[in-house]
CSV table of C-alpha atoms in Angstrom, one decimal:
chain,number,residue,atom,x,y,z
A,1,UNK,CA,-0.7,-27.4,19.8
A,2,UNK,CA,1.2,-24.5,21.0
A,3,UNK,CA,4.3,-26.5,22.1
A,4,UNK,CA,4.6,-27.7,18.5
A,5,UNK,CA,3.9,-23.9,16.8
A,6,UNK,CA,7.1,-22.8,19.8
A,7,UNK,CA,9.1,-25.9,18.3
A,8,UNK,CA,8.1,-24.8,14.7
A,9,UNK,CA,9.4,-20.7,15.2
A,10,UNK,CA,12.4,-21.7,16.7
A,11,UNK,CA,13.0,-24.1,13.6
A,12,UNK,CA,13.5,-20.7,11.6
A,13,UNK,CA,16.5,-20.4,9.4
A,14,UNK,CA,18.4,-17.5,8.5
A,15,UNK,CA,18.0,-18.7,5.2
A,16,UNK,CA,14.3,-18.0,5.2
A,17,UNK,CA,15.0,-14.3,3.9
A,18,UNK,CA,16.1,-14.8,0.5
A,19,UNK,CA,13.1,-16.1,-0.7
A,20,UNK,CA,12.1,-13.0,-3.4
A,21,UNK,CA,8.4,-11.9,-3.4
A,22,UNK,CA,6.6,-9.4,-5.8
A,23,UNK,CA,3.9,-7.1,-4.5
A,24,UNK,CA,2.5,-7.5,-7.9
A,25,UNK,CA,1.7,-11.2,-7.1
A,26,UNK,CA,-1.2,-9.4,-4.7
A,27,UNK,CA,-3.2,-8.4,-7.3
A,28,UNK,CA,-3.9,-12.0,-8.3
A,29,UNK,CA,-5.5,-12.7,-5.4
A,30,UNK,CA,-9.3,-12.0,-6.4
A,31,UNK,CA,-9.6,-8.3,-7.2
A,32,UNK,CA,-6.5,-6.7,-6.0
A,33,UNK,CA,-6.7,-4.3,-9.2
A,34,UNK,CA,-10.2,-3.3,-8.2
A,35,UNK,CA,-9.6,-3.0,-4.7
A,36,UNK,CA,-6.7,-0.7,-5.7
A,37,UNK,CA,-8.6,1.5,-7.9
A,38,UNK,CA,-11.4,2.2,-5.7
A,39,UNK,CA,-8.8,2.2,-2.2
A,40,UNK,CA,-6.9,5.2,-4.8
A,41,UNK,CA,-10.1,7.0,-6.0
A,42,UNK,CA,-11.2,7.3,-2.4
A,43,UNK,CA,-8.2,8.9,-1.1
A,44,UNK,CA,-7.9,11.3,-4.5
A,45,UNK,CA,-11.9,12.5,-3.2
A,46,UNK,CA,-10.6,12.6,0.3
A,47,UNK,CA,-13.4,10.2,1.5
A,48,UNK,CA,-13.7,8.8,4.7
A,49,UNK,CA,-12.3,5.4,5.0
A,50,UNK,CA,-14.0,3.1,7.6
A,51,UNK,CA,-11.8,-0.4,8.8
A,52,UNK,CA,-14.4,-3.3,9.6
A,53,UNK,CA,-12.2,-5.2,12.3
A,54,UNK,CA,-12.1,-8.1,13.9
A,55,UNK,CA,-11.9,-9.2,17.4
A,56,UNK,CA,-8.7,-11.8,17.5
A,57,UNK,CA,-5.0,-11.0,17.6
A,58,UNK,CA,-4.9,-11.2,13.9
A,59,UNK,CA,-8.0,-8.9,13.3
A,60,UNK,CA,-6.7,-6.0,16.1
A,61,UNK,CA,-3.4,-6.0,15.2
A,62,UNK,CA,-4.5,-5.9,11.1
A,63,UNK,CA,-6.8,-2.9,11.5
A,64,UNK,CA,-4.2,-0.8,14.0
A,65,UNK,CA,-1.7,-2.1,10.7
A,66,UNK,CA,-3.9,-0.1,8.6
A,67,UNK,CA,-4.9,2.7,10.8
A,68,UNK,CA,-0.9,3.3,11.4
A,69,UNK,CA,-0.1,2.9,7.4
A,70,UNK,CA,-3.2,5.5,6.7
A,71,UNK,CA,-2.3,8.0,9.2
A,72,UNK,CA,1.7,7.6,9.4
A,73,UNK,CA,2.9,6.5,5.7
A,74,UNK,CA,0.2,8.6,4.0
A,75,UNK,CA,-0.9,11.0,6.4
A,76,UNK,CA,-4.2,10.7,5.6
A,77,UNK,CA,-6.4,11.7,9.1
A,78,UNK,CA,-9.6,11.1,7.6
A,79,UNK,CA,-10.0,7.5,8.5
A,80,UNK,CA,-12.1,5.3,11.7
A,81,UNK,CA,-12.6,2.0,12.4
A,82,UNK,CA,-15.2,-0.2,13.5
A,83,UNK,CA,-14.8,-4.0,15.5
A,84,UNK,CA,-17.9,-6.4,16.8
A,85,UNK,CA,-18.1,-6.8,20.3
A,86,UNK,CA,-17.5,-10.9,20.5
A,87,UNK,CA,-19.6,-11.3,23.5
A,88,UNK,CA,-22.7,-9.6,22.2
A,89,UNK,CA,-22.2,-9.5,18.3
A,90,UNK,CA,-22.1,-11.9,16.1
A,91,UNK,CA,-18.7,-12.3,13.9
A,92,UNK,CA,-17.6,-10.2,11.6
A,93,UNK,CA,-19.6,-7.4,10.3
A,94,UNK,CA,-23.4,-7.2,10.0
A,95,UNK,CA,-26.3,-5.2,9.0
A,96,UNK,CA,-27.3,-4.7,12.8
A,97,UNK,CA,-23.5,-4.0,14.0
A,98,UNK,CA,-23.6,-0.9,11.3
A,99,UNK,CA,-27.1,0.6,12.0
A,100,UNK,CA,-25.7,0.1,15.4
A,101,UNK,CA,-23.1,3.4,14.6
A,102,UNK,CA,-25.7,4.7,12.2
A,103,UNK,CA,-27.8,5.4,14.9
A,104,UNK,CA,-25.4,6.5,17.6
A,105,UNK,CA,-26.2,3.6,20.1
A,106,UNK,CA,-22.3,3.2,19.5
A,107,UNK,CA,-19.5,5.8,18.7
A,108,UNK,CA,-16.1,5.4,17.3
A,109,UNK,CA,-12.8,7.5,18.8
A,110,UNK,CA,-13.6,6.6,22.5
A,111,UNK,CA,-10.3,6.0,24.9
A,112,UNK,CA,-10.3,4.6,28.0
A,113,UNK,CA,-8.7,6.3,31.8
A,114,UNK,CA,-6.6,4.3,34.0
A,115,UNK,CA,-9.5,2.9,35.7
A,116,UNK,CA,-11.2,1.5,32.0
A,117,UNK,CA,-13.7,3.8,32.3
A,118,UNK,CA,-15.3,4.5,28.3
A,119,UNK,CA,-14.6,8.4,28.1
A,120,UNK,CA,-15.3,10.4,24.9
A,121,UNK,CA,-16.6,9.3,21.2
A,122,UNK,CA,-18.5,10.8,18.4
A,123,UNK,CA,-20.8,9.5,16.0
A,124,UNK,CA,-19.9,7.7,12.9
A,125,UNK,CA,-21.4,9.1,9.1
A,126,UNK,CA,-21.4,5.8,6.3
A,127,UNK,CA,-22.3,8.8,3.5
A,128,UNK,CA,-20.1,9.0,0.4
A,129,UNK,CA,-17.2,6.6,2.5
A,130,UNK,CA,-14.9,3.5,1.5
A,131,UNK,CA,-15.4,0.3,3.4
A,132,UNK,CA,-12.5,-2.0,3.7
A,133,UNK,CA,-12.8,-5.4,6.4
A,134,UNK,CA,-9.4,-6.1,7.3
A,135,UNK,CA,-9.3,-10.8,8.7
A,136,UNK,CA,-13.7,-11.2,8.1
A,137,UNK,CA,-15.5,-10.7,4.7
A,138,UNK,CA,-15.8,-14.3,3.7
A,139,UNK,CA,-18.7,-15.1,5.8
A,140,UNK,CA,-20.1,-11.8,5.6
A,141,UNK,CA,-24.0,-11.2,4.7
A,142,UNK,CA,-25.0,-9.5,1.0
A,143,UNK,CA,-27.0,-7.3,3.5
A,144,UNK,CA,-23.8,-5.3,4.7
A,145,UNK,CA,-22.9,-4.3,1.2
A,146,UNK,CA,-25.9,-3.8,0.3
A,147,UNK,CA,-26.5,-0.9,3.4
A,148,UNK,CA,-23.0,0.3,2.2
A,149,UNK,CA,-24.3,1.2,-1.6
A,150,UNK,CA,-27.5,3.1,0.2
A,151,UNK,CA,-25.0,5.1,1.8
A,152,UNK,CA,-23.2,5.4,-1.4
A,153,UNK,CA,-20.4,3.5,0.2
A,154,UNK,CA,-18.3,0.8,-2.1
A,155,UNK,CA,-16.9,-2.4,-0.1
A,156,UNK,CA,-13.8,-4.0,-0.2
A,157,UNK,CA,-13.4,-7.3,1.4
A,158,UNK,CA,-10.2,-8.8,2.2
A,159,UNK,CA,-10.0,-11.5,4.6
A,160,UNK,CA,-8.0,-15.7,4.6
A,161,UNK,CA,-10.9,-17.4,6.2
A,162,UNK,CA,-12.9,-20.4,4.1
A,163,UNK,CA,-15.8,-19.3,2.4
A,164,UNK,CA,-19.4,-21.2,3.2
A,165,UNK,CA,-20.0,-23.1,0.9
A,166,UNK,CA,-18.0,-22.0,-1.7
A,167,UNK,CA,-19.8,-18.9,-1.7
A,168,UNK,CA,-18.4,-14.9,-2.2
A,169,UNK,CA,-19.8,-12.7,-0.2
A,170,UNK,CA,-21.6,-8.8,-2.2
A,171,UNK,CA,-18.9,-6.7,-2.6
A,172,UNK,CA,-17.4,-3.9,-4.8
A,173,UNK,CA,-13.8,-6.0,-5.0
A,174,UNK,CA,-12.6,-9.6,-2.4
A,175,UNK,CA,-9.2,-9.8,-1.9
A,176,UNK,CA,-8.5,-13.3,-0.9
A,177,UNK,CA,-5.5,-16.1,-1.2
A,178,UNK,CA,-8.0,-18.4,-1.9
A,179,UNK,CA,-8.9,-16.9,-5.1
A,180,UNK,CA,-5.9,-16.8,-7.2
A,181,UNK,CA,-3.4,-19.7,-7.8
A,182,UNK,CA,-1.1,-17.5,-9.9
A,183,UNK,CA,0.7,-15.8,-5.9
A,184,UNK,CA,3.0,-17.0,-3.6
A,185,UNK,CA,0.8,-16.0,-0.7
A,186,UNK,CA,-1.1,-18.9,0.2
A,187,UNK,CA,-1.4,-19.8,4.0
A,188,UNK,CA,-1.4,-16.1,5.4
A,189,UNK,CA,-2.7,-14.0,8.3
A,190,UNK,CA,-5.9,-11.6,7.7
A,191,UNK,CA,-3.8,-9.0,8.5
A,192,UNK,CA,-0.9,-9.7,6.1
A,193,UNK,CA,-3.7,-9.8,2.9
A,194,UNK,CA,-4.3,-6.0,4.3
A,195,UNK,CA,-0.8,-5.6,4.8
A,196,UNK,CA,0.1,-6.9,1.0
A,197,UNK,CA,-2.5,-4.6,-0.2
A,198,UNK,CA,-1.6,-1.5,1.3
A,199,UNK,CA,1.7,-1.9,0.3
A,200,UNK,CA,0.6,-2.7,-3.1
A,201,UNK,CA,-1.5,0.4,-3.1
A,202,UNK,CA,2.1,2.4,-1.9
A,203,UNK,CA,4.1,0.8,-5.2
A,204,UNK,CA,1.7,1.9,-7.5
A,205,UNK,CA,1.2,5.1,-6.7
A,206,UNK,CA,4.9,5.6,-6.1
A,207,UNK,CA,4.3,6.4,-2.2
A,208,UNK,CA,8.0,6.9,-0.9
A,209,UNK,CA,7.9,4.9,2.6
A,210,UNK,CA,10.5,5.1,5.4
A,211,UNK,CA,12.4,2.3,6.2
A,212,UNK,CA,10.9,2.7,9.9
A,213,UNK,CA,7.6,2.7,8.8
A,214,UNK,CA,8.0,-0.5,7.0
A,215,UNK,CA,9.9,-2.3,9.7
A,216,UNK,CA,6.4,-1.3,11.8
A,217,UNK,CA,3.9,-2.5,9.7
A,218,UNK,CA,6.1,-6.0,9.2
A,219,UNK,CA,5.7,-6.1,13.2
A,220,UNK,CA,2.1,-5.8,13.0
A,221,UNK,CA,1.6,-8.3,10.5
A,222,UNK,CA,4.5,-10.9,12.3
A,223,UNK,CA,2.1,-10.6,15.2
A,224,UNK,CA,-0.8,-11.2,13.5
A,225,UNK,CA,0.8,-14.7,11.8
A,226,UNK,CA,1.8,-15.6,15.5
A,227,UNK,CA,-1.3,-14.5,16.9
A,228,UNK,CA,-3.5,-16.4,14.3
A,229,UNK,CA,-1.0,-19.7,14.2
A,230,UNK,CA,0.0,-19.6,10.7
A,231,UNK,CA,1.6,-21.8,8.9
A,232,UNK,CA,5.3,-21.0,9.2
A,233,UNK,CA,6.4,-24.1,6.7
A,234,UNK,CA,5.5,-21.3,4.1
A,235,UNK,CA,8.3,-19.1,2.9
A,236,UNK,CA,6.4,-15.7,3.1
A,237,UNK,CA,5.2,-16.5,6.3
A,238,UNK,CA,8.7,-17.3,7.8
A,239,UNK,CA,10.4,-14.6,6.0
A,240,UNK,CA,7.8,-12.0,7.3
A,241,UNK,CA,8.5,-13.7,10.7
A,242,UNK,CA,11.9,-13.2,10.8
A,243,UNK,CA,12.3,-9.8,9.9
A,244,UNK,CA,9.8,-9.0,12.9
A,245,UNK,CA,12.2,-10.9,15.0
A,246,UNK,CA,15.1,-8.8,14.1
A,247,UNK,CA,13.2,-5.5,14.6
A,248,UNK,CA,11.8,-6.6,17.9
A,249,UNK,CA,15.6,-7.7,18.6
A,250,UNK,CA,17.1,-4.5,17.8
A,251,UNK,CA,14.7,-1.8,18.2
A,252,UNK,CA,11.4,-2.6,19.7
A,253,UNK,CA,8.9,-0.1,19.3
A,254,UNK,CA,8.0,2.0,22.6
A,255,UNK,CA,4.3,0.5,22.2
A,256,UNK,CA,5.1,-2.7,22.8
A,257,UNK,CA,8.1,-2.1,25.1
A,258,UNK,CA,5.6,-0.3,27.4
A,259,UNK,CA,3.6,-4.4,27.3
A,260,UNK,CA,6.8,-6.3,28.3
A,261,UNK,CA,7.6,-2.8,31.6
A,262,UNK,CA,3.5,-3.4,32.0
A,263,UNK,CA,3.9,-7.2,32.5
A,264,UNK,CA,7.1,-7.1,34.3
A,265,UNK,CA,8.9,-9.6,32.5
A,266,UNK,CA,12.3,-10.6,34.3
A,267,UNK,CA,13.4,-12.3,30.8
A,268,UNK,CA,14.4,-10.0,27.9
A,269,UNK,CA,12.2,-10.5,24.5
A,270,UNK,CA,12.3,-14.0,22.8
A,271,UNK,CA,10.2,-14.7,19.3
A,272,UNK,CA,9.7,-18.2,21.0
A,273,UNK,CA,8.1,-16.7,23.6
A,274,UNK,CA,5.8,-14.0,21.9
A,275,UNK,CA,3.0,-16.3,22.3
A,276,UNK,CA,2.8,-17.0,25.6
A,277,UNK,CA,4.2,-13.0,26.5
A,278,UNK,CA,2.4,-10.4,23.9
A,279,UNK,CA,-0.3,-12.2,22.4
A,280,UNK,CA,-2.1,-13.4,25.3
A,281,UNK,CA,-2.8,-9.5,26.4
A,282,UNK,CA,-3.8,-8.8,23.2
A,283,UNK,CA,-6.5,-11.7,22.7
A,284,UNK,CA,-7.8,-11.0,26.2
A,285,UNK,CA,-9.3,-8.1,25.4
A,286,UNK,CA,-11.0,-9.3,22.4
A,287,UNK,CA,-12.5,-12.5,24.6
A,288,UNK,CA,-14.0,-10.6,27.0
A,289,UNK,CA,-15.2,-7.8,25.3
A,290,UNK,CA,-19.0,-7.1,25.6
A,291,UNK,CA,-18.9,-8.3,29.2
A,292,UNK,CA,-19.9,-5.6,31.4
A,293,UNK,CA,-16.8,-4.3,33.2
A,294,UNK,CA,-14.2,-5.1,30.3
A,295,UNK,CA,-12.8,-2.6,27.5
A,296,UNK,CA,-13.3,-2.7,23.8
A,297,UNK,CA,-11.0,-3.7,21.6
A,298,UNK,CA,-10.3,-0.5,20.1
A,299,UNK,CA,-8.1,-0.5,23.6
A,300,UNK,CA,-6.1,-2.7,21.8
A,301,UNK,CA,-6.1,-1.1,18.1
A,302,UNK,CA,-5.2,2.6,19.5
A,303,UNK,CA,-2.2,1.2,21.9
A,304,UNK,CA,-0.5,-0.7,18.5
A,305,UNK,CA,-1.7,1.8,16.1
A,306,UNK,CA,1.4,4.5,17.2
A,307,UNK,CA,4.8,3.3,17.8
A,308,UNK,CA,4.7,5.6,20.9
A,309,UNK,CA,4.2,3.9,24.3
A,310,UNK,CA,1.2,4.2,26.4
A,311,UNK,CA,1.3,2.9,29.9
A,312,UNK,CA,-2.2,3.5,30.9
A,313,UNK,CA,-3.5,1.4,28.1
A,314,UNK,CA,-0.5,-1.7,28.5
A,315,UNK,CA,-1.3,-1.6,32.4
A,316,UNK,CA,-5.3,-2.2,31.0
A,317,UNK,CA,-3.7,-5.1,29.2
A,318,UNK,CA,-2.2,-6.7,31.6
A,319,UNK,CA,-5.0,-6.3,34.1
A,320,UNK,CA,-7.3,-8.1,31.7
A,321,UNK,CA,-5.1,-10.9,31.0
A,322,UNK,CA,-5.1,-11.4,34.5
A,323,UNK,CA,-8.9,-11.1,35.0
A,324,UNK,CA,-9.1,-13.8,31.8
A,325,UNK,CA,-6.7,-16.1,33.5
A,326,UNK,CA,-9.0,-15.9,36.8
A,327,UNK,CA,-12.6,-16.1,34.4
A,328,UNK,CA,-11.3,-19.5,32.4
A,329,UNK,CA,-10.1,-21.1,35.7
A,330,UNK,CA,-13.7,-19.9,38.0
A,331,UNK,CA,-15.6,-21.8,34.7
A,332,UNK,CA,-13.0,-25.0,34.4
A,333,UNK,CA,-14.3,-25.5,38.1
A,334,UNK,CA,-17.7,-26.8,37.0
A,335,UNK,CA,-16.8,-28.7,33.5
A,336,UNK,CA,-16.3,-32.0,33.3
A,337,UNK,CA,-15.0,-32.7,29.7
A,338,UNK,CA,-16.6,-35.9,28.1
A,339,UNK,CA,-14.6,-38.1,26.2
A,340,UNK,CA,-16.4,-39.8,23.4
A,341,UNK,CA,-14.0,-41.8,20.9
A,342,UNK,CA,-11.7,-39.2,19.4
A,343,UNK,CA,-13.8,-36.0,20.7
A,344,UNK,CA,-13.5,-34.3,24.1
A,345,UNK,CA,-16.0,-31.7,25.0
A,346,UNK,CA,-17.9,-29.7,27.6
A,347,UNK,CA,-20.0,-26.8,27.8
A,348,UNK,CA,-22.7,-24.8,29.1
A,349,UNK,CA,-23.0,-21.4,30.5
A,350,UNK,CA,-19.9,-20.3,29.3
A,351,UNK,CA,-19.1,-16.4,27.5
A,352,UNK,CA,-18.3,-16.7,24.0
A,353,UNK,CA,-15.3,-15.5,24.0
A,354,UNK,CA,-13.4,-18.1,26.1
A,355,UNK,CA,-15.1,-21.1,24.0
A,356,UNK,CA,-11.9,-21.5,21.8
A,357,UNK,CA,-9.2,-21.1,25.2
A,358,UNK,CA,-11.0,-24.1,26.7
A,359,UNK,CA,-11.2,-26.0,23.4
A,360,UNK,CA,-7.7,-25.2,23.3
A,361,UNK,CA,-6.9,-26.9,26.5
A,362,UNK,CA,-9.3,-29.7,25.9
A,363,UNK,CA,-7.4,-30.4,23.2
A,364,UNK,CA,-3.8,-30.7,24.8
A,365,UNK,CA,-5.6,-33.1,27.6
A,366,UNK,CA,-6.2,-35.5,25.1
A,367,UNK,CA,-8.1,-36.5,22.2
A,368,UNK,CA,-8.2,-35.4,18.4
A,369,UNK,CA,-10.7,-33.1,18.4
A,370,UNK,CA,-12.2,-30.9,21.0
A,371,UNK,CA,-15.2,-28.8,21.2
A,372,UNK,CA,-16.7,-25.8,23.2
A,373,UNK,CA,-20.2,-25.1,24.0
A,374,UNK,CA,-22.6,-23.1,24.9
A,375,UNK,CA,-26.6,-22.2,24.6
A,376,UNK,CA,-27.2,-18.9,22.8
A,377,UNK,CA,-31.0,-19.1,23.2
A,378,UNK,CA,-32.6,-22.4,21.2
A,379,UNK,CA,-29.5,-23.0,19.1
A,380,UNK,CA,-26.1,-24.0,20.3
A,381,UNK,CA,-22.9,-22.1,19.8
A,382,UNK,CA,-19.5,-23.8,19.9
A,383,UNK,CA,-15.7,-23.0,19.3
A,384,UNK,CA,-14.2,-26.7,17.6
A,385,UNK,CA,-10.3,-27.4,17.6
A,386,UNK,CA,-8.1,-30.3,15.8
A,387,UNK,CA,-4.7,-31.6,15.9
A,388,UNK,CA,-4.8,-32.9,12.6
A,389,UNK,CA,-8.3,-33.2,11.2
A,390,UNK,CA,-9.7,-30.4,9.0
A,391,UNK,CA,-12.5,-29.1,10.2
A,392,UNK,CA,-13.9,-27.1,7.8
A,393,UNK,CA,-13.8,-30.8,5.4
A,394,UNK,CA,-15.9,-31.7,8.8
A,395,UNK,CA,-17.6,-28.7,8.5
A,396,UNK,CA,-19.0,-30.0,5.0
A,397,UNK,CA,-19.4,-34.0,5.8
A,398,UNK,CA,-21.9,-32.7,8.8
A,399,UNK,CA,-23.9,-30.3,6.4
A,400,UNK,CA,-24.0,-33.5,4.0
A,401,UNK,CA,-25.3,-35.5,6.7
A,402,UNK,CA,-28.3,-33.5,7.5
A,403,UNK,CA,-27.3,-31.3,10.3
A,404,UNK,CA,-28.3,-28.1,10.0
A,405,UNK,CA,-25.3,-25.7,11.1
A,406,UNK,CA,-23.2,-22.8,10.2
A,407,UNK,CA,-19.4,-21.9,10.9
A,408,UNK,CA,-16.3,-20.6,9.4
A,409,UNK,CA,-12.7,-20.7,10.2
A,410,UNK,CA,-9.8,-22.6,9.6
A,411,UNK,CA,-8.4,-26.0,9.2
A,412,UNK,CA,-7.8,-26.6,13.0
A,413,UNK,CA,-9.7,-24.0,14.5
A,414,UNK,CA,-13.2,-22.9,14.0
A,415,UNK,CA,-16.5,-21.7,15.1
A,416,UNK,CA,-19.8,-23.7,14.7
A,417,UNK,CA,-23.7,-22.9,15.6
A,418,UNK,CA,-26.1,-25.8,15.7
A,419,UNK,CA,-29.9,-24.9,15.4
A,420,UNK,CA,-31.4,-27.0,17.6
A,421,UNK,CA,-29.9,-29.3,20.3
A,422,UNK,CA,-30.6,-32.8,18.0
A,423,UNK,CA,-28.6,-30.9,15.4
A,424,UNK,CA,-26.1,-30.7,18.1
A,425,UNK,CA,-26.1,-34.2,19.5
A,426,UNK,CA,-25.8,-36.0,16.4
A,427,UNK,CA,-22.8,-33.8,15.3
A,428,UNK,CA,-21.6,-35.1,18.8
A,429,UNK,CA,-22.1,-38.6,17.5
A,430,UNK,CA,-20.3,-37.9,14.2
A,431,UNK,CA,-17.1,-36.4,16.2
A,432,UNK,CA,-16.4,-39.0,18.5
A,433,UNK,CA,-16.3,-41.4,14.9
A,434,UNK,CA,-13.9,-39.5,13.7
A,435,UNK,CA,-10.5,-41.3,12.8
């Protein structure tokens, strides 16, 4: 899977950039004009503005894209952020994640020492705010928005992932590709629908950018498609691709130059490489967070929301990536992957956030599908990968057949929760069928 996405980046033309794109295409995609006029009436009150997060490379790298747009292109200070804890939480945003900071059993603006130790932090006030979720919204419960408007707090949702069941979530304004056929932006990151927006929200209220500022925020966003495994057969996506390349090529910013000193790479930056160098660090924080003895991921978000380098915080990165390495092979020790027709799978006591790096490498052993488990007390949680299939049409076709389970995702990459272990078995059944 990966070797193909390396042989796909390196298939990049120079071509690729004069493909011409118009920001007002954005606004077709659901509620853009909505979204715009409540992002604009927000800033014009000077209300806070919270970013809803998520815990992948995509969802880090989208909310530091905002933070860095908020504070750097528009100066605007009065702005936090706010990312689940994959290990404990469950995905996305949720009614318990909020009253969570509501009631001060978490705190936003906490940094870390050399040593990872949690230092700092206040309390976080939903009154009178906006609420924007950078890559989650899709799947997100009416419950959130509804807390939100108690608080006097509109939501906007913008996020790529499938909907359940057809269904849009409560919200004040969604901006999704999925809901619009009239824009040329079909196939992209989380991040780079936050990305289109924000820079939406800068043409139309004539917000002079600096070239360097721009070339920042398309770095964010290029590391989100990597990080996320877009689809780079799509112009936008290898256009936006390529102009991260040349930036990284000619002037790579100080926050991620302090990764590659931190990692002590021999070789000198290479876009084909990106995945196996940057975005490794990255995801291992988000993997392992909410195991005791890891960082958030707002270690991540505050190292890529400045250009400026900071070594304490790369040096963190690299550590975990090293502690995830020695975590996935300590579990690998005591699975033995089934093979059952096209489907090879294994589980069992197993954190969360490595179920997707093991389906992963499930997958490149063999088979068409591969699956992740583990128990999550009576139901059965698991991380489900493809070559080819889609699994969210899977998704559907085990729904249809009786089995009671949730999920969301993507076409090759998604996450699943059985409710019982029948539910789970006969899904098992259905997988191994697969052709």
């Amino acid at each position: 899977m990966l070797e193909a996405f390396r042989a796909h980046i390196e298939s990049i033309s120079k071509e690729d950039g004069t493909h011409k794109f118009s920001l007002d295409s954005v606004l077709e995609m659901g509620e853009g004009h909505k979204a715009l006029e409540l992002l604009a009436d927000a800033i014009k009150e000077q209300r806070q503005i919270i970013i809803g997060g998520d815990y992948d490379c995509d969802g880090m790298s989208g909310t530091a894209l905002a933070l860095y747009f908020f504070k750097e292109v528009l100066h605007y200070p009065n702005i936090n952020y706010i990312i689940p804890r994959r290990n404990i939480d469950s995905y996305g945003m949720s009614e318990e994640l909020l009253q969570a900071y509501a009631s001060q059993e978490r705190l936003v603006k906490t940094h870390y020492n050399s040593r990872g130790d949690l230092l700092g932090g206040k309390p976080l006030d939903f009154k009178d705010s906006l609420f924007l979720t950078i890559d989650n919204g899709a799947t997100i419960p009416d419950e959130v928005c509804a807390f939100l408007h108690a608080h006097n707090t509109p939501l906007i949702l913008s996020d790529h992932h499938e909907f359940l069941e057809g269904r849009i979530p409560a919200c004040d304004a969604f901006v999704h590709p999925l809901l619009g056929e009239k824009h040329p932006f079909k196939g992209i990151s989380g991040a780079c629908v936050g990305y289109l927006l924000l820079l939406a929200y800068a043409k139309h209220t004539k917000v002079k950018m600096r070239l360097d500022h721009l070339h920042y925020l398309q770095v964010l966003a290029g590391l989100s498609t990597i990080g996320d495994m877009m689809d780079l057969s799509m112009p936008y996506n290898r256009q936006l691709v390529q102009r991260m390349d040349h930036t990284l090529k000619t002037a790579m910013p100080n926050s991620l130059k302090a990764l590659y000193l931190a990692q002590k790479y021999q070789n000198p930056y290479k876009l084909s490489a990106l995945a196996w160098d940057i975005i490794p660090l990255i995801n291992a924080v988000g993997r392992l967070d909410g195991i005791e003895g890891f960082c958030h991921c707002n270690l991540v978000v505050d190292l890529l929301a400045t250009r400026e380098a900071n070594p304490t915080y790369a040096a963190l990165l690299v550590q975990t990536n090293q502690k995830r390495k020695e975590c996935i092979q300590e579990i690998k020790k005591n699975l033995q992957p089934t093979q059952k027709g096209a489907l090879i799978y294994a589980g069992g006591q197993i954190p969360r956030g490595v179920l997707g790096m093991l389906a992963n490498q499930f997958l490149e052993s063999g088979g068409a599908v591969a699956l992740c488990w583990r128990f999550e007390n009576t139901s059965i949680e698991a991380s489900l990968r493809s070559k080819e299939a889609d699994l969210m049409q899977i998704l559907s076709q085990l729904k249809e057949r009786g089995i009671s389970v949730q999920g969301g995702g993507h076409k090759q990459a998604c996450g699943l929760v059985f409710e019982t272990n029948n539910d789970f078995q006969h899904a098992l059944k259905i997988l191994g069928a697969y052709k």
